mmCIF file of C-alpha atoms and ligand atoms in Angstrom:
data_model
loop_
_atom_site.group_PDB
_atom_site.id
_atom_site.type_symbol
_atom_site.label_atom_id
_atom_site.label_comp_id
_atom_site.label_asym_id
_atom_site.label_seq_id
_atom_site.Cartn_x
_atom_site.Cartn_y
_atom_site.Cartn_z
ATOM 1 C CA UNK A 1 -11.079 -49.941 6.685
ATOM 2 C CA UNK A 2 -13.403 -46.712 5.297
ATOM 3 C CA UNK A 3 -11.575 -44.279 3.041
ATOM 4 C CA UNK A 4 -12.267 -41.678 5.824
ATOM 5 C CA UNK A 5 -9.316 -42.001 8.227
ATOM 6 C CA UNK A 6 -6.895 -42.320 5.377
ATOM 7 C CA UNK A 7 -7.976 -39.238 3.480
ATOM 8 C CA UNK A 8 -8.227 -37.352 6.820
ATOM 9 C CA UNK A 9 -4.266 -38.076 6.840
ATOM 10 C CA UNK A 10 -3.687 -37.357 4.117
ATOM 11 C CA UNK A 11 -4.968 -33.763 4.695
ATOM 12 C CA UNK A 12 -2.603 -33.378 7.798
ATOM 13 C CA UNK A 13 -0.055 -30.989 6.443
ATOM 14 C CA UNK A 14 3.354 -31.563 8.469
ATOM 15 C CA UNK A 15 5.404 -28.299 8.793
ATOM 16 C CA UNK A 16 8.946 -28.479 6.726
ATOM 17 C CA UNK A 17 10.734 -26.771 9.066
ATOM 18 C CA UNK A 18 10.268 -24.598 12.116
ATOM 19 C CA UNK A 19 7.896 -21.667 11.316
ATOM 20 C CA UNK A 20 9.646 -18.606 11.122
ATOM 21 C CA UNK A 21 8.527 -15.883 13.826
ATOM 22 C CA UNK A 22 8.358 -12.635 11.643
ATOM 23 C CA UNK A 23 8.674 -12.091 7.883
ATOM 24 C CA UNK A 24 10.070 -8.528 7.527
ATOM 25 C CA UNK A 25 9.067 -7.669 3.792
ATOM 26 C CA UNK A 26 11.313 -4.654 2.365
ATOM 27 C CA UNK A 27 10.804 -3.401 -1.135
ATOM 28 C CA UNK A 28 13.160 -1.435 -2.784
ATOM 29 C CA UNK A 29 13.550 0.448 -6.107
ATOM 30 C CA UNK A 30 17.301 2.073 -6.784
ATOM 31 C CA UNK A 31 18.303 1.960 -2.779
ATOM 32 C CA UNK A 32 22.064 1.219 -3.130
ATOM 33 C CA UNK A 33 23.127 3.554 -0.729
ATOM 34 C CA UNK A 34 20.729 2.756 2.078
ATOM 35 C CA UNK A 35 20.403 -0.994 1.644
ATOM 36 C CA UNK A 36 23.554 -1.912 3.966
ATOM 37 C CA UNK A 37 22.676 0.139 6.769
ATOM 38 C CA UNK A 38 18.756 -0.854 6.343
ATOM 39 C CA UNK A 39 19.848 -4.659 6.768
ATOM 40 C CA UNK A 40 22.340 -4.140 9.846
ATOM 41 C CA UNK A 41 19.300 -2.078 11.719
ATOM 42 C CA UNK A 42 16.500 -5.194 10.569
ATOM 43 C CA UNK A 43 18.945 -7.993 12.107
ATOM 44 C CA UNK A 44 19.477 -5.972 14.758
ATOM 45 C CA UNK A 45 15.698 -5.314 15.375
ATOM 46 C CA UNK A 46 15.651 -8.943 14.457
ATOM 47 C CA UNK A 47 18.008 -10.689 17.021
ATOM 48 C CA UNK A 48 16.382 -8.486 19.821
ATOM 49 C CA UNK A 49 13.471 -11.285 19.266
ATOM 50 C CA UNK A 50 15.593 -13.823 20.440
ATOM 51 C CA UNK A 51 13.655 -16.033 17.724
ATOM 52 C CA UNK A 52 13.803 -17.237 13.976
ATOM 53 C CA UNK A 53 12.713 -14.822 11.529
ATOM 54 C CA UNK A 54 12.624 -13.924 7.554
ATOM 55 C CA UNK A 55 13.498 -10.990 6.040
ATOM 56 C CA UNK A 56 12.245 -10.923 2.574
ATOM 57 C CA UNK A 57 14.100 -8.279 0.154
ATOM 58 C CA UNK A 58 11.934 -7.449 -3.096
ATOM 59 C CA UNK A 59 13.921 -5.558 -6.008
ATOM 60 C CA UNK A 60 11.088 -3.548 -7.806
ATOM 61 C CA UNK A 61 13.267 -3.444 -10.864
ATOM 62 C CA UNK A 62 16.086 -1.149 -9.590
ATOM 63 C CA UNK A 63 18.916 0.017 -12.762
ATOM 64 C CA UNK A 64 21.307 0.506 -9.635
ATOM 65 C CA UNK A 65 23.573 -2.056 -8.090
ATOM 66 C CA UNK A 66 20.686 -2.801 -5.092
ATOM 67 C CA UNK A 67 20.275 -6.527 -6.607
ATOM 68 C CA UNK A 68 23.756 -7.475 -6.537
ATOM 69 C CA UNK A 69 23.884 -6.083 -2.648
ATOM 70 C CA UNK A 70 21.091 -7.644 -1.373
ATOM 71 C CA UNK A 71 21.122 -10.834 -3.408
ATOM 72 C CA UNK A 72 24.124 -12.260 -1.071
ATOM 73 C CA UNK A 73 22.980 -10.805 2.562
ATOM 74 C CA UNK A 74 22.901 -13.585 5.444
ATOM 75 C CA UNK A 75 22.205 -14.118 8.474
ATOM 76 C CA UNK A 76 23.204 -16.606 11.365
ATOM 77 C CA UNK A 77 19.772 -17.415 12.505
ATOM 78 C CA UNK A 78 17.559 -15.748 9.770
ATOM 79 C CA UNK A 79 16.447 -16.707 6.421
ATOM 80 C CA UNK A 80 16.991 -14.150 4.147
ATOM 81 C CA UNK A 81 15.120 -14.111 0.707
ATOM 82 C CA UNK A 82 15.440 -12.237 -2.172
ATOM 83 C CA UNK A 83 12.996 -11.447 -4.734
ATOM 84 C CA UNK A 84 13.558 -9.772 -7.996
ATOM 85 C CA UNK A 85 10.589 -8.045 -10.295
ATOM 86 C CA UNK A 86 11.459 -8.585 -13.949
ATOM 87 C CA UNK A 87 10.223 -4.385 -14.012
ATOM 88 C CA UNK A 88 9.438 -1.822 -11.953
ATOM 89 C CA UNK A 89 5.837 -3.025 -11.175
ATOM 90 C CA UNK A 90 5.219 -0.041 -8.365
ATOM 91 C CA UNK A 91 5.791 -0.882 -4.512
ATOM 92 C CA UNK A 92 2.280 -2.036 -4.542
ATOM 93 C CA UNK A 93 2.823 -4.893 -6.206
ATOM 94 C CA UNK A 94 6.795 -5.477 -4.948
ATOM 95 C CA UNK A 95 4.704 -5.088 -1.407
ATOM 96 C CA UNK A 96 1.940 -8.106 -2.258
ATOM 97 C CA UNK A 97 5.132 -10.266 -3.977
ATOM 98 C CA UNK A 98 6.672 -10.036 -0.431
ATOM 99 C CA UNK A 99 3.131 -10.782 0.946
ATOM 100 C CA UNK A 100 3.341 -13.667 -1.112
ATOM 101 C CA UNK A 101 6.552 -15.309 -0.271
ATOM 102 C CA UNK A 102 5.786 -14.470 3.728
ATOM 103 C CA UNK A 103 5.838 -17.835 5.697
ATOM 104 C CA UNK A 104 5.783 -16.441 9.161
ATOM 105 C CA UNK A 105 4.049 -15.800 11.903
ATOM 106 C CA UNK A 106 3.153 -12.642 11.192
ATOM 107 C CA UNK A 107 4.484 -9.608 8.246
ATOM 108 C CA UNK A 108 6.250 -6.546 8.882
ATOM 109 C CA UNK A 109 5.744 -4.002 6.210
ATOM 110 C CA UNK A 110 8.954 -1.964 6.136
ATOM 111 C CA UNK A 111 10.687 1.047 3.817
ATOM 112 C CA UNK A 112 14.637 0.125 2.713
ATOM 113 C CA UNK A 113 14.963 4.167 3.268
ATOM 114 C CA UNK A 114 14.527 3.469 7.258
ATOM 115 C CA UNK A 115 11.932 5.814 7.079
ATOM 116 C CA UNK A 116 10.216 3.513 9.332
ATOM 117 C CA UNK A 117 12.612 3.103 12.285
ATOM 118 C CA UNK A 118 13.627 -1.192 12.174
ATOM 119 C CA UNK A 119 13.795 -0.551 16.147
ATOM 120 C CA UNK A 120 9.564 -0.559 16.877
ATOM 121 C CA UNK A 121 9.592 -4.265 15.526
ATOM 122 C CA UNK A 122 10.146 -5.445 18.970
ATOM 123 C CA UNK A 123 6.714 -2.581 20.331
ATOM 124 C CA UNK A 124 5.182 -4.181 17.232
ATOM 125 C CA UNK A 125 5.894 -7.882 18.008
ATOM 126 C CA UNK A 126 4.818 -7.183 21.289
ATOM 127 C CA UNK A 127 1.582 -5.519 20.453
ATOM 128 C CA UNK A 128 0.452 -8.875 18.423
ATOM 129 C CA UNK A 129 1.932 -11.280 20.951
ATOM 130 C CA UNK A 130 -1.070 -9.540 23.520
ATOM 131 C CA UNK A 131 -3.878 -9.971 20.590
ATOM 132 C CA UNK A 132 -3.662 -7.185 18.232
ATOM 133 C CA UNK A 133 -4.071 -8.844 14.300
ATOM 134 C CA UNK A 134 -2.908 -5.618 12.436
ATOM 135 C CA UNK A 135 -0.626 -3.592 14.231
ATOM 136 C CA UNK A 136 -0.994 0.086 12.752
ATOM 137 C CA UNK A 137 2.026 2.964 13.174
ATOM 138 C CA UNK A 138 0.855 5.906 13.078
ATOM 139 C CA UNK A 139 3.081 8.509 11.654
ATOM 140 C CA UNK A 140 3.550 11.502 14.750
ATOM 141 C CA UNK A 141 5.655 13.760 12.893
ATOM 142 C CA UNK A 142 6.937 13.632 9.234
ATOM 143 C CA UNK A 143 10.344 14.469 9.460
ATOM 144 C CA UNK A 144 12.003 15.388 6.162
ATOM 145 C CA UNK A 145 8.268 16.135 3.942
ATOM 146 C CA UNK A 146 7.344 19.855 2.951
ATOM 147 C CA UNK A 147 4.031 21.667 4.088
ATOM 148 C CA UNK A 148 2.447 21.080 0.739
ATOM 149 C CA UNK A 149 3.042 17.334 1.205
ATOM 150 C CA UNK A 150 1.984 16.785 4.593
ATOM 151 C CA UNK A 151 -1.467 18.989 3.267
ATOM 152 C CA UNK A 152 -2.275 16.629 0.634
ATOM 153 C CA UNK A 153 -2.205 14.059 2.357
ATOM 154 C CA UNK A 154 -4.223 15.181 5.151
ATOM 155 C CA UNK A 155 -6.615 15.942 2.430
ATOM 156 C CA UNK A 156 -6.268 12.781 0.812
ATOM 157 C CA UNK A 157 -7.125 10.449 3.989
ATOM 158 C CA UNK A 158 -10.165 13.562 4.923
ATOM 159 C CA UNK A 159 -11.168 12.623 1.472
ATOM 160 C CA UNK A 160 -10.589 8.572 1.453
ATOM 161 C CA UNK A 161 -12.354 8.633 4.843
ATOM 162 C CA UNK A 162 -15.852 10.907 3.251
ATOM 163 C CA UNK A 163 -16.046 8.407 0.386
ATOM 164 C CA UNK A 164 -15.058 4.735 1.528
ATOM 165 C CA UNK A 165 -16.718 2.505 4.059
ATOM 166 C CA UNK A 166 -13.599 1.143 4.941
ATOM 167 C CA UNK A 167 -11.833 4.213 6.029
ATOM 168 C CA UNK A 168 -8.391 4.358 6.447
ATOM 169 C CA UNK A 169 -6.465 5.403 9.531
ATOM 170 C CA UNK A 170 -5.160 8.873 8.853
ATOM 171 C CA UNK A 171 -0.638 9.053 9.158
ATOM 172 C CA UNK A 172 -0.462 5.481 8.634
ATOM 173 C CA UNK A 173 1.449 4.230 5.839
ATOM 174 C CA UNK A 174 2.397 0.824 4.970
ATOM 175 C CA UNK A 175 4.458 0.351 8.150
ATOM 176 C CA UNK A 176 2.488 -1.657 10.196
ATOM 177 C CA UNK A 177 2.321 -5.475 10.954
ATOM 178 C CA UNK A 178 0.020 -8.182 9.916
ATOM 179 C CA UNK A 179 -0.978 -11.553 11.479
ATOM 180 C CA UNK A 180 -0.789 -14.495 9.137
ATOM 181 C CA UNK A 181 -4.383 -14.995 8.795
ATOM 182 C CA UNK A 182 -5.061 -11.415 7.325
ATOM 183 C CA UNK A 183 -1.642 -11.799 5.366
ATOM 184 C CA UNK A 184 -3.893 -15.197 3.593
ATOM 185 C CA UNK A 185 -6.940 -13.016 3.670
ATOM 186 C CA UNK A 186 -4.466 -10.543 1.186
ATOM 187 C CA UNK A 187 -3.172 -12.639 -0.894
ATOM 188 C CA UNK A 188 -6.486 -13.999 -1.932
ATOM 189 C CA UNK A 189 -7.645 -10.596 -2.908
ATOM 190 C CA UNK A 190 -8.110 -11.176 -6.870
ATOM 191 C CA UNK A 191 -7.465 -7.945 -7.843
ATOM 192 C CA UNK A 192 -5.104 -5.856 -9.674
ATOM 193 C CA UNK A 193 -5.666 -2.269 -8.902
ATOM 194 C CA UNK A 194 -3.379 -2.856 -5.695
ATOM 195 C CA UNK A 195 -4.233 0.473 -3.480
ATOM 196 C CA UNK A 196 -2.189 -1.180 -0.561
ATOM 197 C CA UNK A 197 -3.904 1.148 2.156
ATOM 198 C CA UNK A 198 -7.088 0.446 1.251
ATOM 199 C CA UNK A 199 -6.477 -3.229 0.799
ATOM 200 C CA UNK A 200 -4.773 -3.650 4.295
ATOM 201 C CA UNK A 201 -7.516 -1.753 6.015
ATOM 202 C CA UNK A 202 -10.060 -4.018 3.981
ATOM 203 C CA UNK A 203 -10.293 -7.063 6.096
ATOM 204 C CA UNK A 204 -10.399 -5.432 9.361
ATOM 205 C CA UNK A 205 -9.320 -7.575 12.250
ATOM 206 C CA UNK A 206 -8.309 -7.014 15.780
ATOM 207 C CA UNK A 207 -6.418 -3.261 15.311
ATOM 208 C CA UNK A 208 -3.977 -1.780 17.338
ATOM 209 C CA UNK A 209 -2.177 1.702 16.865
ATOM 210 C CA UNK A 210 1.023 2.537 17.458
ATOM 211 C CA UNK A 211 2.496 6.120 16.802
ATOM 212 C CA UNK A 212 6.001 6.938 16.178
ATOM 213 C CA UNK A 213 8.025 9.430 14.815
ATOM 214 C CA UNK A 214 8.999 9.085 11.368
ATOM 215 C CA UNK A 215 12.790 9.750 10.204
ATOM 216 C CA UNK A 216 14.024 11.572 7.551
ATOM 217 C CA UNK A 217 15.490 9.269 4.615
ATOM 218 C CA UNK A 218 18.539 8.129 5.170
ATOM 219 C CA UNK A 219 20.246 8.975 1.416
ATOM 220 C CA UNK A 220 19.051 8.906 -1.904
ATOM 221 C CA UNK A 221 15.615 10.562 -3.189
ATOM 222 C CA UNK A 222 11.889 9.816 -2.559
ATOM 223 C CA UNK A 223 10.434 7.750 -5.910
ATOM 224 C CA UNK A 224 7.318 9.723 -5.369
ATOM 225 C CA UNK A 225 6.615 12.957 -7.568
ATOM 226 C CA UNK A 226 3.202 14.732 -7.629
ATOM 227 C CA UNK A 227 1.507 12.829 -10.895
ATOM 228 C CA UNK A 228 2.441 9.637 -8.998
ATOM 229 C CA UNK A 229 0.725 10.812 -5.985
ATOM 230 C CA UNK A 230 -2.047 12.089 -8.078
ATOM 231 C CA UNK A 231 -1.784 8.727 -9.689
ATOM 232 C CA UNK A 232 -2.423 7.297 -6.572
ATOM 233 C CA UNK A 233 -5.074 9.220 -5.279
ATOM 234 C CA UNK A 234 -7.101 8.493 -8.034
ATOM 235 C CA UNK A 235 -6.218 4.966 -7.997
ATOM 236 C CA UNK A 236 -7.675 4.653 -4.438
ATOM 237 C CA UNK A 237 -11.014 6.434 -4.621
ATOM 238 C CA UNK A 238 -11.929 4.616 -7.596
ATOM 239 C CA UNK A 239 -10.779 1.001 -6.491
ATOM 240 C CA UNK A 240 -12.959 1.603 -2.716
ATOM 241 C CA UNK A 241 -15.231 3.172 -3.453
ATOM 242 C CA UNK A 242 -18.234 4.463 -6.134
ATOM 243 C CA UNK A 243 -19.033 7.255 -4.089
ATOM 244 C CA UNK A 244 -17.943 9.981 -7.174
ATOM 245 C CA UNK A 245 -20.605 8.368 -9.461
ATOM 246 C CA UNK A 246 -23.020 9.163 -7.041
ATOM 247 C CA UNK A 247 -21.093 12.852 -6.819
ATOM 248 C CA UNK A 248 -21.766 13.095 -10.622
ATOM 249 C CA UNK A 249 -25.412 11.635 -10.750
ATOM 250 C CA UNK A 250 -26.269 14.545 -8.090
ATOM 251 C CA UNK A 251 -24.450 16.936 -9.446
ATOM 252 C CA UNK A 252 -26.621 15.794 -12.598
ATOM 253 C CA UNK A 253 -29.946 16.361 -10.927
ATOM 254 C CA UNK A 254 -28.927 19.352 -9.188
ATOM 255 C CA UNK A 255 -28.217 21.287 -12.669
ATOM 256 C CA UNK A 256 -31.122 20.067 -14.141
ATOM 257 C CA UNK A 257 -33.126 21.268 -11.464
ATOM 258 C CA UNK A 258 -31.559 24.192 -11.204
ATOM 259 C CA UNK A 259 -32.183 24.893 -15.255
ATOM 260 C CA UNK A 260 -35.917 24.813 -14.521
ATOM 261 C CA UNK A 261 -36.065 27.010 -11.904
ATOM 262 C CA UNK A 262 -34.302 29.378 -14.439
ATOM 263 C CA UNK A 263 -36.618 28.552 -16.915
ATOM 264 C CA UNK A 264 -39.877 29.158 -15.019
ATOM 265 C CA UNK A 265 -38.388 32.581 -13.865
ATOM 266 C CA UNK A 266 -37.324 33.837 -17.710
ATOM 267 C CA UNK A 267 -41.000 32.218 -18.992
ATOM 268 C CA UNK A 268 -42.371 34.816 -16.015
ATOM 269 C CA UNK A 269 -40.432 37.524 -16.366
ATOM 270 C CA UNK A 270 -41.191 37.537 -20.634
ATOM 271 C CA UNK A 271 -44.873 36.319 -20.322
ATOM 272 C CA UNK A 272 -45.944 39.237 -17.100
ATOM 273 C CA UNK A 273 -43.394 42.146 -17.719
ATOM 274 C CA UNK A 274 -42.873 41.029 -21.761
ATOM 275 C CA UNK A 275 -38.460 41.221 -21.075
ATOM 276 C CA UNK A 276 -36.928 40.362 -24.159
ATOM 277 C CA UNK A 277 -34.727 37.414 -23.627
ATOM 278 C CA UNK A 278 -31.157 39.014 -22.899
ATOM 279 C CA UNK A 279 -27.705 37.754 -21.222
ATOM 280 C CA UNK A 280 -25.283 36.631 -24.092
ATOM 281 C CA UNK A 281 -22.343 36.004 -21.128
ATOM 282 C CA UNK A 282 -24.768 34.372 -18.550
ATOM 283 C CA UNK A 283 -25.879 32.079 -21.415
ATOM 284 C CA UNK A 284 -22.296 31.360 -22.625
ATOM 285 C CA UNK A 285 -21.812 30.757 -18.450
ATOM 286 C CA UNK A 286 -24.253 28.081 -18.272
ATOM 287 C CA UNK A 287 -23.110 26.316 -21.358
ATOM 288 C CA UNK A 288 -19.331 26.353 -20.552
ATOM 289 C CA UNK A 289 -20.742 25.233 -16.669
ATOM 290 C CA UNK A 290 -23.015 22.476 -17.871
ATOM 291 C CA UNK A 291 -20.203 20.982 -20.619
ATOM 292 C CA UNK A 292 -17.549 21.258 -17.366
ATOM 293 C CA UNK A 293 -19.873 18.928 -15.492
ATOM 294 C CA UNK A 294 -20.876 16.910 -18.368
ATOM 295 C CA UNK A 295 -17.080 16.102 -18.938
ATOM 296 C CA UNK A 296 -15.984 16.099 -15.158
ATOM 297 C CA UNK A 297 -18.994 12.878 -15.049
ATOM 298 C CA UNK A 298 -17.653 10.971 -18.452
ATOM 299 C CA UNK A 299 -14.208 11.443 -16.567
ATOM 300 C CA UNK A 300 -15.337 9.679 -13.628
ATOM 301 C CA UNK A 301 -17.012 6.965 -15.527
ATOM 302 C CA UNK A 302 -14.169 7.034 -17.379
ATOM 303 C CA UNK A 303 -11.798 5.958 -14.372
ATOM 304 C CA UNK A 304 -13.809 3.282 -13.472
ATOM 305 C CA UNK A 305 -14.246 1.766 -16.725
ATOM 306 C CA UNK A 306 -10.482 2.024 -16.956
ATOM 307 C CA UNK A 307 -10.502 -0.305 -14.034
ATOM 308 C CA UNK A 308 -12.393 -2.591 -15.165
ATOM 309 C CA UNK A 309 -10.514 -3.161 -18.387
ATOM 310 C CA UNK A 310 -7.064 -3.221 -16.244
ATOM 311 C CA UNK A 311 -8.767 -5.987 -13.999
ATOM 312 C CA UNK A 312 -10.460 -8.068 -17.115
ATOM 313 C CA UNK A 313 -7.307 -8.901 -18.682
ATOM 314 C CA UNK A 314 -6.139 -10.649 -15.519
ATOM 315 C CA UNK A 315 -2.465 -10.337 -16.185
ATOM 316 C CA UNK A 316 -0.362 -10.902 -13.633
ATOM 317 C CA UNK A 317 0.318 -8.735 -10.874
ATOM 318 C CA UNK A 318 4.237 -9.182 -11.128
ATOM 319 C CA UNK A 319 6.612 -11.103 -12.832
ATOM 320 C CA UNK A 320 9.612 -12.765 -11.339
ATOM 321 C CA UNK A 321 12.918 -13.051 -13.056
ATOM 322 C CA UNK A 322 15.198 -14.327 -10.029
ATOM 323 C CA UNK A 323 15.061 -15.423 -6.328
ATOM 324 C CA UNK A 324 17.278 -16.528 -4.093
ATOM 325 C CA UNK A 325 17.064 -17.727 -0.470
ATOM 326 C CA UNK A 326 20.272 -17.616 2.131
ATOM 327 C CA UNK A 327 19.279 -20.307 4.566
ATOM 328 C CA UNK A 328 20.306 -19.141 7.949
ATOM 329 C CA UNK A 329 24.746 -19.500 8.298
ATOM 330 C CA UNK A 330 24.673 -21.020 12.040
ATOM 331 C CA UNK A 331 28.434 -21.766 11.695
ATOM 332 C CA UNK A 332 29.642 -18.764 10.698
ATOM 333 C CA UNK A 333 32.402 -17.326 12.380
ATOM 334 C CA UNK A 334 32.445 -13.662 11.465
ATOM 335 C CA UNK A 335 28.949 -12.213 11.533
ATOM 336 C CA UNK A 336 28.818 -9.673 8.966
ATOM 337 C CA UNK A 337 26.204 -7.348 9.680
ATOM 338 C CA UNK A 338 28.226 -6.522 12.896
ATOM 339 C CA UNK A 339 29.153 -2.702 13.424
HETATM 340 N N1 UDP B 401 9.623 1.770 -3.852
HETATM 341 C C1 UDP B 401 9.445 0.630 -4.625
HETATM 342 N N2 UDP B 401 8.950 0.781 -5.895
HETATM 343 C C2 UDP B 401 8.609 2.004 -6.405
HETATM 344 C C3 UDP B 401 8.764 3.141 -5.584
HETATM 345 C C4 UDP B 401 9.278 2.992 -4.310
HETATM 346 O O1 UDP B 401 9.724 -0.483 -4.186
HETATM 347 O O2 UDP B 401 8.159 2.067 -7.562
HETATM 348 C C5 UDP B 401 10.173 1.607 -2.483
HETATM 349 C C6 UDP B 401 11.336 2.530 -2.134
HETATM 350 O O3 UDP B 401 12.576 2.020 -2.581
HETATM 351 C C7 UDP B 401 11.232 2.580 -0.626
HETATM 352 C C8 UDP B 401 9.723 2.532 -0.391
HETATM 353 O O4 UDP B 401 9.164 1.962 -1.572
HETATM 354 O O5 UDP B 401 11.834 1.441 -0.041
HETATM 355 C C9 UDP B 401 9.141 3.904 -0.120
HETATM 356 O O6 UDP B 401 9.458 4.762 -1.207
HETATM 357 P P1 UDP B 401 9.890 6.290 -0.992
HETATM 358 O O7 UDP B 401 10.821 6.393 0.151
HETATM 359 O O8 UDP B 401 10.387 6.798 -2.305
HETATM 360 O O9 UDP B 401 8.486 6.945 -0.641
HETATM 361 P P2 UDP B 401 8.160 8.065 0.491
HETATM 362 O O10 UDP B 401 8.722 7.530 1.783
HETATM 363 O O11 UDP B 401 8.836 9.300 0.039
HETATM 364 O O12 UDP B 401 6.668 8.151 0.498
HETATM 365 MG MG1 MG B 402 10.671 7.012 2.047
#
């Protein structure tokens, strides 16, 4: 008998158990007061399926009492897993542990602040049961967020979608749902720099978009202050997309061209009408402009050489320090996430 047949077995991977139907993936960082309610309204959303699911709970190094609340939730019919970040890491990379662990169907990106309403899983599940790949939800209105912030981040997504050539869909966060074949196209992403929105627009797919309206938080504070969103910002230009370089290179030529225009007319003006060479504050001008663009370029250069060291010592994106995984409680007589 050839080798053939035997190796071809061999290959055949036989599924463990029944695959799950959707992975809900919920990161948190210091949610103790919202993580109760966020569970009931997930199981809720969950049972509506009338399937098996996962929820997967990832502790991004909260100093609150969220671990010890999540780390014994159950379910009847769900699997619930719980991961827990040795550190705060950033949601980015509590979001692609999550990614990780997801053995479903398909991944539901969700906030524990129920931000994102638990209750459009079932418009979501539907949208990828008639073909969509990525399900996108667009934010409508942005209940509980000040003028200022809703203006960045217009300008940030006007800006993201000038420079990249992947842009990103403007309102949509990390809410959205992902097939399992773009949730393996993530994972095998190598890199570090983990600019979630860019990365989930990255592999493109079949898209749909849904828009909702996004709720207030339920208690507790945002984790997001202005340097972090700054942070951010930065952190997603540089990681899609070299278009500032180029910024800085014409800015570069610009100037320069720009100095010998100026220098033909002052040569003129001295050599035909003999002016003495004059202007002590337009000089001092085009010093202090030339050294601001000089600077503004090394800064540039100096973000994306940043990135490259970050991403050439290839340490881990995470680290784990616990896990634990409630296998669904089918006998259970008192179901607690009941109202
Ligand atoms: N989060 C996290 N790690 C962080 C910051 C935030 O896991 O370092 C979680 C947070 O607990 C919440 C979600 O990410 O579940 C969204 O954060 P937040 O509500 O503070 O952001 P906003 O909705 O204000 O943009
Ligand atoms: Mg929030």
């Amino acid at each position: 008998m050839s080798a053939v047949p035997y190796l071809y077995k061999a290959q055949i991977k036989k599924p463990q158990r029944q695959q799950a139907l959707v992975s809900v993936i919920i990161p948190f960082l210091n949610e103790e007061d919202v993580l109760i309610a966020c569970h009931r309204r997930v199981c809720r959303a969950l049972d509506a399926l009338g399937q098996q699911c996962e929820i997967i709970y990832v502790d991004d190094g909260s100093t609150d009492n969220s671990w010890h609340i999540v780390k014994n939730f159950n379910h009847p019919l769900h699997q619930v897993q719980c991961l827990r970040l040795s550190r705060n890491f950033g949601k980015e990379a509590a979001t692609s542990a999550g990614l990780k662990a997801s053995t479903a169907r398909c991944a539901i990106l969700l906030d524990a602040d129920l931000q994102d309403p638990p209750e459009y899983i079932k418009d979501m599940v539907k949208a990828w049961k008639d073909g969509a790949q990525v399900v996108e939800m667009q934010r409508k209105k942005r209940h509980g967020e000040n003028a200022l912030k809703r203006l960045s981040a217009h300008l940030f997504y006007k800006l993201m979608s000038k420079m990249s050539d992947h842009p990103i869909t403007e309102n949509v966060g990390d809410f959205r749902l992902l097939d399992q074949k773009v949730v393996d196209v993530i994972n095998a992403l190598p890199e570090r720099t983990r600019f979630m929105k860019g990365l989930l627009a990255w592999p493109g797919f079949k898209r749909v978009i849904l828009q909702f309206d996004r709720d207030p938080r339920l208690a507790g504070t945002t984790k997001w202050n202005y340097p972090k969103l700054i942070h951010l910002a930065l952190e997603g230009i540089t990681s899609f997309s070299t278009t500032p370089l180029r910024w800085a290179t014409i800015a570069g030529i610009l100037t320069s061209l720009s100095a010998f225009v100026m220098a033909l007319i002052i040569l003129t003006k001295t050599l035909i009408w003999g002016d003495p060479v004059t202007g002590y504050p337009s000089t001092m001008l085009i010093i202090l402009f030339l050294g601001g663009i000089q600077l503004l370029s090394i800064g540039v250069l100096g973000e994306y050489i940043g990135r490259l060291f970050i991403e050439s010592k290839q340490r881990p994106l995470y680290i784990l320090m616990e896990e634990t995984f409630n296998q669904p409680t089918f006998a259970r007589q008192e179901i607690e996430y009941a109202p």
